[in-house]
PDB file of C-alpha atoms in Angstrom:
ATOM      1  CA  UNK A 888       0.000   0.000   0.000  1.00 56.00           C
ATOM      2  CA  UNK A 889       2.077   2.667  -1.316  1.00 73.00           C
ATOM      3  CA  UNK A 890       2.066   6.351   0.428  1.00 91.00           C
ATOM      4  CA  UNK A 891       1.853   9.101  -1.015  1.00 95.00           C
ATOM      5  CA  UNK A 892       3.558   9.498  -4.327  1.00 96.00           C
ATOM      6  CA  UNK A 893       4.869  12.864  -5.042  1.00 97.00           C
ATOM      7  CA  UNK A 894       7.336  13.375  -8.458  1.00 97.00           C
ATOM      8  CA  UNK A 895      10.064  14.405  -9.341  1.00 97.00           C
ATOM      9  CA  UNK A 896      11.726  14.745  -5.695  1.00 97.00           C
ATOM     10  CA  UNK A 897      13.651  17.389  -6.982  1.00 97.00           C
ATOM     11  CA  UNK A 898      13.223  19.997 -10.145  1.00 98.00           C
ATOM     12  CA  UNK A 899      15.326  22.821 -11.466  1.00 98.00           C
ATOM     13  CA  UNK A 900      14.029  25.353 -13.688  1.00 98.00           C
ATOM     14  CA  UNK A 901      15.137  28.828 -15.175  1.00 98.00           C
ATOM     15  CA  UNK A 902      13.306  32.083 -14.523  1.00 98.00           C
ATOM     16  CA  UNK A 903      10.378  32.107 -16.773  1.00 98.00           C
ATOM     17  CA  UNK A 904      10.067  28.348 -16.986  1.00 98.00           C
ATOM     18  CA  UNK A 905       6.962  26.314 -15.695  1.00 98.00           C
ATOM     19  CA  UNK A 906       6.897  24.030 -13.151  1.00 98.00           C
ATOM     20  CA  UNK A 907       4.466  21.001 -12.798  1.00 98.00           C
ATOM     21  CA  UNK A 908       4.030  19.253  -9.772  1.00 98.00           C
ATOM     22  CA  UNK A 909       2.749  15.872  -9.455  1.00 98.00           C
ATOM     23  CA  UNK A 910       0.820  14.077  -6.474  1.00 98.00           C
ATOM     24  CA  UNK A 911      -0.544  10.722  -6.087  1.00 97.00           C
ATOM     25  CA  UNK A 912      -2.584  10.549  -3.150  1.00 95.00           C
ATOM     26  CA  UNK A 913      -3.031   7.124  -0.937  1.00 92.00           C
ATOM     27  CA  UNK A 914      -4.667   4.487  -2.155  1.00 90.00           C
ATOM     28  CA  UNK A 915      -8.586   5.235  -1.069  1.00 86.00           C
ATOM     29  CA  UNK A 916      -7.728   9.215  -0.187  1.00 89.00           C
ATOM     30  CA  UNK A 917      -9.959  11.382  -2.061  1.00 89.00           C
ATOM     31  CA  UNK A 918      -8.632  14.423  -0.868  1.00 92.00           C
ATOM     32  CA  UNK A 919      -5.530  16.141  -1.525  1.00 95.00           C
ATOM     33  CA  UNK A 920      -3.844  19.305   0.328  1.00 95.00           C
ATOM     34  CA  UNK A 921      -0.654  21.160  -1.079  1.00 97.00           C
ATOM     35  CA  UNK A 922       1.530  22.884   1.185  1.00 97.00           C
ATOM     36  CA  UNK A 923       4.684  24.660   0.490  1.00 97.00           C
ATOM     37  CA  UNK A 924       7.626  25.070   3.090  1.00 95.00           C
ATOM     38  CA  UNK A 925      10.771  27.901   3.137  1.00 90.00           C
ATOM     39  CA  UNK A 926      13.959  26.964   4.666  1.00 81.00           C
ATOM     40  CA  UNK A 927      13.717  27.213   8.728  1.00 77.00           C
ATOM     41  CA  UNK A 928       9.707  28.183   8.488  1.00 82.00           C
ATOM     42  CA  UNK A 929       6.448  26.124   8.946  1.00 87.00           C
ATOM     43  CA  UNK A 930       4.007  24.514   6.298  1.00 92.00           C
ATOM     44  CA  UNK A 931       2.099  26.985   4.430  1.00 93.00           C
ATOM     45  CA  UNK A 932      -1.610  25.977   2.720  1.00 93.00           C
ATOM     46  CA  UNK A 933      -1.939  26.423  -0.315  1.00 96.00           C
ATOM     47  CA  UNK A 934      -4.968  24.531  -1.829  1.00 96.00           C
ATOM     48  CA  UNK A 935      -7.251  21.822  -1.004  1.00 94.00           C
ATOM     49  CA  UNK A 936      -8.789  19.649  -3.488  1.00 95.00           C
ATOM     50  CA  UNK A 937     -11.140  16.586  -4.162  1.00 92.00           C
ATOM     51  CA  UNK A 938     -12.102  15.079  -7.317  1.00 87.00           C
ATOM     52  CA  UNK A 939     -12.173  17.333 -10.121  1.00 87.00           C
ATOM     53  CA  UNK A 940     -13.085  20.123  -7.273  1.00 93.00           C
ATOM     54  CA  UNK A 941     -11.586  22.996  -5.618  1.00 95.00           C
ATOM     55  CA  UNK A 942     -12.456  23.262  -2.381  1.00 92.00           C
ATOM     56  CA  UNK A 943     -10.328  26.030  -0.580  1.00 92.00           C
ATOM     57  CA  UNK A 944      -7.536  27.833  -2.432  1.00 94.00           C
ATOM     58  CA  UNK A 945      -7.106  30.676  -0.045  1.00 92.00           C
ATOM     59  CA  UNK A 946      -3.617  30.081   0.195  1.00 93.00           C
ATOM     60  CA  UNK A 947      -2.617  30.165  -3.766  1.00 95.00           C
ATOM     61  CA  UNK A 948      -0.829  33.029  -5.124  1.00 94.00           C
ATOM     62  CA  UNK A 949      -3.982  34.757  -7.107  1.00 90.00           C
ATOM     63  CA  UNK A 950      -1.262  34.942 -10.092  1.00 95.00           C
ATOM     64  CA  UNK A 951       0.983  32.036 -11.901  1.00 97.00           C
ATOM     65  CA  UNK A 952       0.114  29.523  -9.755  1.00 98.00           C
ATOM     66  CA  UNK A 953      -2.917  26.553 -10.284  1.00 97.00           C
ATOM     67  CA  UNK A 954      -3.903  23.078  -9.163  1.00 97.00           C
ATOM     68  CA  UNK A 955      -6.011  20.643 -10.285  1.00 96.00           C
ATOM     69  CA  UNK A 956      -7.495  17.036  -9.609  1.00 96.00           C
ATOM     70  CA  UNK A 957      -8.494  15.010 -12.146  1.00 93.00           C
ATOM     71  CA  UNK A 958     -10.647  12.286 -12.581  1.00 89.00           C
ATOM     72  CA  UNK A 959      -7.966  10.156 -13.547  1.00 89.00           C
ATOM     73  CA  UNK A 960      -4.403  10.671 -12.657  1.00 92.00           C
ATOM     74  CA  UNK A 961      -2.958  12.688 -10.239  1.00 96.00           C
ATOM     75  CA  UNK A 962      -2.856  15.878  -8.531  1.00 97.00           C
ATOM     76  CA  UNK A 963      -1.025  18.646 -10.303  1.00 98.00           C
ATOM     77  CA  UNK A 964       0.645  21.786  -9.427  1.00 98.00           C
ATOM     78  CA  UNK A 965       1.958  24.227 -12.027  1.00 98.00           C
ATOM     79  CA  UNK A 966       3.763  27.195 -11.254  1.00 98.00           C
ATOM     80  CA  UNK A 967       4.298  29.235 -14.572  1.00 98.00           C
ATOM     81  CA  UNK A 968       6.697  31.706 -15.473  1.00 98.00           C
ATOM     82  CA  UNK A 969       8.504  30.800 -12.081  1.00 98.00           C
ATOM     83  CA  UNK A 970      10.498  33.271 -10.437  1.00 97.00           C
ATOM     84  CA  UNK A 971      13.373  32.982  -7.111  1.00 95.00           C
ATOM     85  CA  UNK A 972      11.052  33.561  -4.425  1.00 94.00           C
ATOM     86  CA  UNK A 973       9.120  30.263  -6.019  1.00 96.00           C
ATOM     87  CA  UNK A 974      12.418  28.155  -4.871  1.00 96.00           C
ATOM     88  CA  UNK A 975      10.681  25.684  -1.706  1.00 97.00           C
ATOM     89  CA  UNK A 976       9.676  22.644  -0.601  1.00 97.00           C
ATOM     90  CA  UNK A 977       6.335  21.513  -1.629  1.00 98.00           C
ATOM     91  CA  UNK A 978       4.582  18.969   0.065  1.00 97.00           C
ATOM     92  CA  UNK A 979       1.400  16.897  -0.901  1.00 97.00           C
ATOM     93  CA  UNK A 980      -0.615  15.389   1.975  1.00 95.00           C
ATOM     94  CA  UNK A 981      -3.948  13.363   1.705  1.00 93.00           C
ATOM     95  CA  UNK A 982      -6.392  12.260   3.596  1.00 89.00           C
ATOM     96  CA  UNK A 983      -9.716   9.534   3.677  1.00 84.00           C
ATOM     97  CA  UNK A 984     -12.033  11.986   4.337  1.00 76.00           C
ATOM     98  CA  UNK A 985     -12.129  15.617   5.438  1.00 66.00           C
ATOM     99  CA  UNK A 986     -10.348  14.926   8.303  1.00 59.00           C
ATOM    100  CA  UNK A 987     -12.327  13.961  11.296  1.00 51.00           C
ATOM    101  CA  UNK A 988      -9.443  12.732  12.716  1.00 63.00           C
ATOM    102  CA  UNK A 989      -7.122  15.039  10.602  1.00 56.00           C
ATOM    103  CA  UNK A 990      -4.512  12.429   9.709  1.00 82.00           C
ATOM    104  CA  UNK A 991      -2.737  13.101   6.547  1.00 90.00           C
ATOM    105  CA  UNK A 992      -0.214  11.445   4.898  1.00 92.00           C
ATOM    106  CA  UNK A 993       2.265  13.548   3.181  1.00 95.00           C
ATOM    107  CA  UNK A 994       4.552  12.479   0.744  1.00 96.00           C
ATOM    108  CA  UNK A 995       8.475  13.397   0.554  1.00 95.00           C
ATOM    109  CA  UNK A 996       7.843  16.360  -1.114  1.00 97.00           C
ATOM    110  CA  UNK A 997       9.452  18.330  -4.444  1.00 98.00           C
ATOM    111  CA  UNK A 998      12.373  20.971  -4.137  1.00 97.00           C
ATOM    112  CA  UNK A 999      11.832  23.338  -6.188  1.00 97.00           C
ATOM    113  CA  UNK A1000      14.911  25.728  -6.955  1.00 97.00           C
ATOM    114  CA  UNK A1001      14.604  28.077  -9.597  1.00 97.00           C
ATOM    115  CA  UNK A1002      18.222  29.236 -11.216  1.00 96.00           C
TER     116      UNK A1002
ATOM    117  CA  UNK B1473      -9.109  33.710  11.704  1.00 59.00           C
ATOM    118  CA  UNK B1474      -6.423  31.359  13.251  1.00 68.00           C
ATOM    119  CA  UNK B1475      -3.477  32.095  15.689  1.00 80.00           C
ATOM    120  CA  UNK B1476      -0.723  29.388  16.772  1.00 86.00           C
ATOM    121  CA  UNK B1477       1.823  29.650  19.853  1.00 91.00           C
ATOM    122  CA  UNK B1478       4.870  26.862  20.133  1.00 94.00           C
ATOM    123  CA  UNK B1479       8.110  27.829  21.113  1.00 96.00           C
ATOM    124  CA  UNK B1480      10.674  28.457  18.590  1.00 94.00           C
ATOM    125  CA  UNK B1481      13.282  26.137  19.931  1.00 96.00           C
ATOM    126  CA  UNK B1482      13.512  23.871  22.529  1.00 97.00           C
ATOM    127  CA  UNK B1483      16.923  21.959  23.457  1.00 97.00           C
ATOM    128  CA  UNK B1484      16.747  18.924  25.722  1.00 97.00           C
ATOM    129  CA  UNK B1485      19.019  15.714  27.473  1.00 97.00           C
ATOM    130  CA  UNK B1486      18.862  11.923  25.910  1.00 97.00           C
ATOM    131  CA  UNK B1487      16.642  10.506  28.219  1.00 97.00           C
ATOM    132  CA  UNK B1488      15.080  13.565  29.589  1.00 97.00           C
ATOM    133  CA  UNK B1489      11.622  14.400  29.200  1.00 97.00           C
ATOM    134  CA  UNK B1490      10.439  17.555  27.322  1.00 97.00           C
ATOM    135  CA  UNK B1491       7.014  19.517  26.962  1.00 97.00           C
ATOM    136  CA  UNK B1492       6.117  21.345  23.793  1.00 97.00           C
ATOM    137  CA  UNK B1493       3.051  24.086  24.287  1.00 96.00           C
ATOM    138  CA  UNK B1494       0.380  25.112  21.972  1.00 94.00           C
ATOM    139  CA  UNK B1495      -1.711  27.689  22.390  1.00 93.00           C
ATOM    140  CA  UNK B1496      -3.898  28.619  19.714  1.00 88.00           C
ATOM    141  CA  UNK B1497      -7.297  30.620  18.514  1.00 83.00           C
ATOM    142  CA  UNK B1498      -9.400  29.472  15.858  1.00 72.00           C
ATOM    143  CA  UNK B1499     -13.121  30.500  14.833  1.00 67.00           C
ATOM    144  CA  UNK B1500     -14.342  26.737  15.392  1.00 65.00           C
ATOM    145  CA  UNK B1501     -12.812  24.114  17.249  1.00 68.00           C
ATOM    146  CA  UNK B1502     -12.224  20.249  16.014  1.00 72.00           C
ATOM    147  CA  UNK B1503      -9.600  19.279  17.950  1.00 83.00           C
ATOM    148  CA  UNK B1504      -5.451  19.389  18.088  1.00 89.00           C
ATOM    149  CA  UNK B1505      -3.139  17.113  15.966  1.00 90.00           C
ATOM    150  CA  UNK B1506       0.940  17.286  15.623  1.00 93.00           C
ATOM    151  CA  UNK B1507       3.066  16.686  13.477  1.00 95.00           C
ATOM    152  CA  UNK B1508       6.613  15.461  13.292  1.00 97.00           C
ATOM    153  CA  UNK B1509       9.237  17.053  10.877  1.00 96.00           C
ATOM    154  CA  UNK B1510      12.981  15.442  10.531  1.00 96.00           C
ATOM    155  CA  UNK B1511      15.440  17.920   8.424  1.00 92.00           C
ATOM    156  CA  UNK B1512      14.745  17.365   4.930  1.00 90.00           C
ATOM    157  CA  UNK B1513      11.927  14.808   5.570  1.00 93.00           C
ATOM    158  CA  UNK B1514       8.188  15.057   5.163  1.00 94.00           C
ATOM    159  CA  UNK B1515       6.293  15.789   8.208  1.00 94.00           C
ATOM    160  CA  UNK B1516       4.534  12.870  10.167  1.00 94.00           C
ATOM    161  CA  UNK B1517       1.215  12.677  11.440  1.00 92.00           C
ATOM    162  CA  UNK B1518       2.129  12.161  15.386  1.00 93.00           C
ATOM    163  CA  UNK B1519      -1.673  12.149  17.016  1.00 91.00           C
ATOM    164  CA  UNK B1520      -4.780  14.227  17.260  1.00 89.00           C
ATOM    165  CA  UNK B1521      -6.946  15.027  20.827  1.00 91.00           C
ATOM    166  CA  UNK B1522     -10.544  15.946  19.795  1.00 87.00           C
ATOM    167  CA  UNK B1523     -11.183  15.945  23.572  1.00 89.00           C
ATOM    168  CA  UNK B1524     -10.089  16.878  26.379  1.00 92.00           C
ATOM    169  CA  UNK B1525      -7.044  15.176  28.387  1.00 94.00           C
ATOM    170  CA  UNK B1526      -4.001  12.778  27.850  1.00 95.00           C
ATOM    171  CA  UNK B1527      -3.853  10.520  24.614  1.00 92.00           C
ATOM    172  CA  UNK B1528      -0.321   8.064  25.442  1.00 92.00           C
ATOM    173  CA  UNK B1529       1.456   6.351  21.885  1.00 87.00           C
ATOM    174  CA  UNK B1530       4.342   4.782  23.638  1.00 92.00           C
ATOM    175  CA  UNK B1531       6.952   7.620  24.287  1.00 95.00           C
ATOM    176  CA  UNK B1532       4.960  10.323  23.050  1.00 96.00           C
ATOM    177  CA  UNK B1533       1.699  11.899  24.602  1.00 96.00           C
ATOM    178  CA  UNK B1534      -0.534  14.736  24.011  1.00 96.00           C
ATOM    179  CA  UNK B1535      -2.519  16.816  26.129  1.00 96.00           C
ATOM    180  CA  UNK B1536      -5.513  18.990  25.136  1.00 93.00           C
ATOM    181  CA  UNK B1537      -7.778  21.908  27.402  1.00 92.00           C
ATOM    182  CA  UNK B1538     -10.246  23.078  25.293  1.00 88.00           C
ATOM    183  CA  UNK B1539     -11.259  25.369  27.644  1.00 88.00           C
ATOM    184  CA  UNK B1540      -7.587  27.104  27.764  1.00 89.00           C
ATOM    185  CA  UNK B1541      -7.446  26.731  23.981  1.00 88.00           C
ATOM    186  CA  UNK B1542      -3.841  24.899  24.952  1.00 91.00           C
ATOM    187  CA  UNK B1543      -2.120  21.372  24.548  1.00 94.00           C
ATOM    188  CA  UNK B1544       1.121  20.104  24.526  1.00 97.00           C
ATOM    189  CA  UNK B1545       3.362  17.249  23.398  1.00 97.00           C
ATOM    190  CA  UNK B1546       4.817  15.094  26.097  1.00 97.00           C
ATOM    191  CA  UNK B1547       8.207  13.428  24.840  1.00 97.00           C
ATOM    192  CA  UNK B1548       9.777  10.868  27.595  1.00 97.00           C
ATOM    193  CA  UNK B1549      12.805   9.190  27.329  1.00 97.00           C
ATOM    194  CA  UNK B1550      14.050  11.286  24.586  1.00 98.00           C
ATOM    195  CA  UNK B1551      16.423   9.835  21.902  1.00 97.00           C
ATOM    196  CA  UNK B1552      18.912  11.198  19.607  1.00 97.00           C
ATOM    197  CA  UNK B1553      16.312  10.070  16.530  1.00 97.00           C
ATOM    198  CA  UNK B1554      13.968  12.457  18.259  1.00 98.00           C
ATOM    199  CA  UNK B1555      15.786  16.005  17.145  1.00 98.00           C
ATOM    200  CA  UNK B1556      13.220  17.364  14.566  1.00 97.00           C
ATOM    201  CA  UNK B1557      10.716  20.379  14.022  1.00 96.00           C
ATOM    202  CA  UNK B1558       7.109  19.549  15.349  1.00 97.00           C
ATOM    203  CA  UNK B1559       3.844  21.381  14.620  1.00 95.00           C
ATOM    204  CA  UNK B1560       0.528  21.836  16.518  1.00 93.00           C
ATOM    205  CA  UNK B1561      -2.246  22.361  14.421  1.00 89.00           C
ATOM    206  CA  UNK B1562      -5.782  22.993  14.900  1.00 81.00           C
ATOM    207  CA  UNK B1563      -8.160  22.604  12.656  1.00 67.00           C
ATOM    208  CA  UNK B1564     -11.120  25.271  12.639  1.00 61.00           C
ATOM    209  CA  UNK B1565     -13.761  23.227  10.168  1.00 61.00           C
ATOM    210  CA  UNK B1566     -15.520  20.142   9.019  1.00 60.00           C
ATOM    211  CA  UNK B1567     -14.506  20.884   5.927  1.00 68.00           C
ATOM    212  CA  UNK B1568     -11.312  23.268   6.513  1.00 76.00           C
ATOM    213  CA  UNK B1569      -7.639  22.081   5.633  1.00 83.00           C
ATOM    214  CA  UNK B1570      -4.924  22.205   8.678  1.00 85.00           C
ATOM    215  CA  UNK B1571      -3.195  25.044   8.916  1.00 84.00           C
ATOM    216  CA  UNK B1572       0.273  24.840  11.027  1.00 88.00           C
ATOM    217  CA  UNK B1573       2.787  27.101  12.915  1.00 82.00           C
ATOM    218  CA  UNK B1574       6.177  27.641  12.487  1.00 87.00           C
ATOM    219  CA  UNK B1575       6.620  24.909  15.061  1.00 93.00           C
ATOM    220  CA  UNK B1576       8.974  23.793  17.259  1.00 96.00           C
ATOM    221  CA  UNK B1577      12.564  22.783  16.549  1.00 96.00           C
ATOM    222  CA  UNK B1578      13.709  19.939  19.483  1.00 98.00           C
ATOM    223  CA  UNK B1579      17.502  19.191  19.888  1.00 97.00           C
ATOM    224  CA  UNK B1580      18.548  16.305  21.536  1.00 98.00           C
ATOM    225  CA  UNK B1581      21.704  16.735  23.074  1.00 96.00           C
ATOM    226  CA  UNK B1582      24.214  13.696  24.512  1.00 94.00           C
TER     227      UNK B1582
END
């Protein structure tokens, strides 16, 4: 029963470039959070999505940045037109349900360092 | 709105026994999970109180008073393995996504 499956681990891109995210949740998780981390701070929301839905994306820069949830596949964050403040960790947690017992299972995040 | 308390840093003895404190203020309540957080790891779900009291997972406990909007994290016999950052974080919603501190970074000295 594999975790949580985020890819690549690590991606390097130019000013300008996109970047695209992927996140597999657990097996049976229908809902997927993205958080993203700086050096030395805390986790910081960013969206929170089920099936095909949005459902909270107070956290996402209004500008260059979007997530989705398909049907089929996995969960995808794209950054476009990236800049240096955009360099962090970004972490993908999931969970059953919405989180009666608020349990979720992150995966081992992507590092994002824009050059 | 949400606010969230921990100490910054906390530095501790193998074998000791340390006490990390969360105070927080959220619109709703649901209860108060932490998290576990290893340098260049992903964080760990540790355990959640959705009432009031002690909940015990071998070494590690967690304390919740709703009515002080506080809780803690209770580590006992504290190993080297246990130096990480670790987050309180109370949710405010049914249907509302955790949202953490800055948490608190625990060295384990020799």
């Amino acid at each position: 029963n594999a975790g949580v499956m985020q890819n690549p681990r690590h991606l390097v891109r130019r000013r300008g470039q996109e970047a695209r995210l992927r996140c597999s949740p657990m097996k049976g998780h229908s809902h997927v959070y993205w958080y993203r981390q700086l050096p030395e701070e805390g986790l910081k929301f960013m969206v929170y999505l089920q099936k095909e839905n949005i459902i909270d994306e107070s956290g996402m820069p209004k500008e260059r940045f979007s997530a989705e949830f398909p049907k089929e596949g996995p969960s995808i964050l794209r950054i476009q037109q990236v800049v240096r403040g955009d360099s962090a960790a970004y972490f993908c947690a999931s969970s059953k349900d919405s989180g009666t017992d608020y349990g979720y299972t992150f995966g081992s995040g992507t590092r994002l360092t824009v050059v | 709105g949400q606010s969230l308390e921990q100490p910054s840093e906390v530095t501790a003895v193998e074998g000791a026994i340390v006490q990390i404190n969360c105070t927080y203020q959220t619109s709703g309540f649901y209860g108060l999970s932490w998290y576990q957080q290893h340098d260049g790891g992903a964080p760990t779900f540790l355990s959640y109180n959705a009432l009031d009291g002690l909940e015990e997972t071998g070494r590690f406990s967690s304390f919740l008073s709703r009515s002080d909007s506080y809780g803690y994290l209770l580590l006992q016999e504290l190993q080297m393995k246990d130096s990480a950052s670790y987050f309180c974080a109370p949710p405010s919603g049914g249907n509302t996504p955790l949202v953490f501190g800055k948490g608190t970074r625990l060295s384990v000295i020799a």
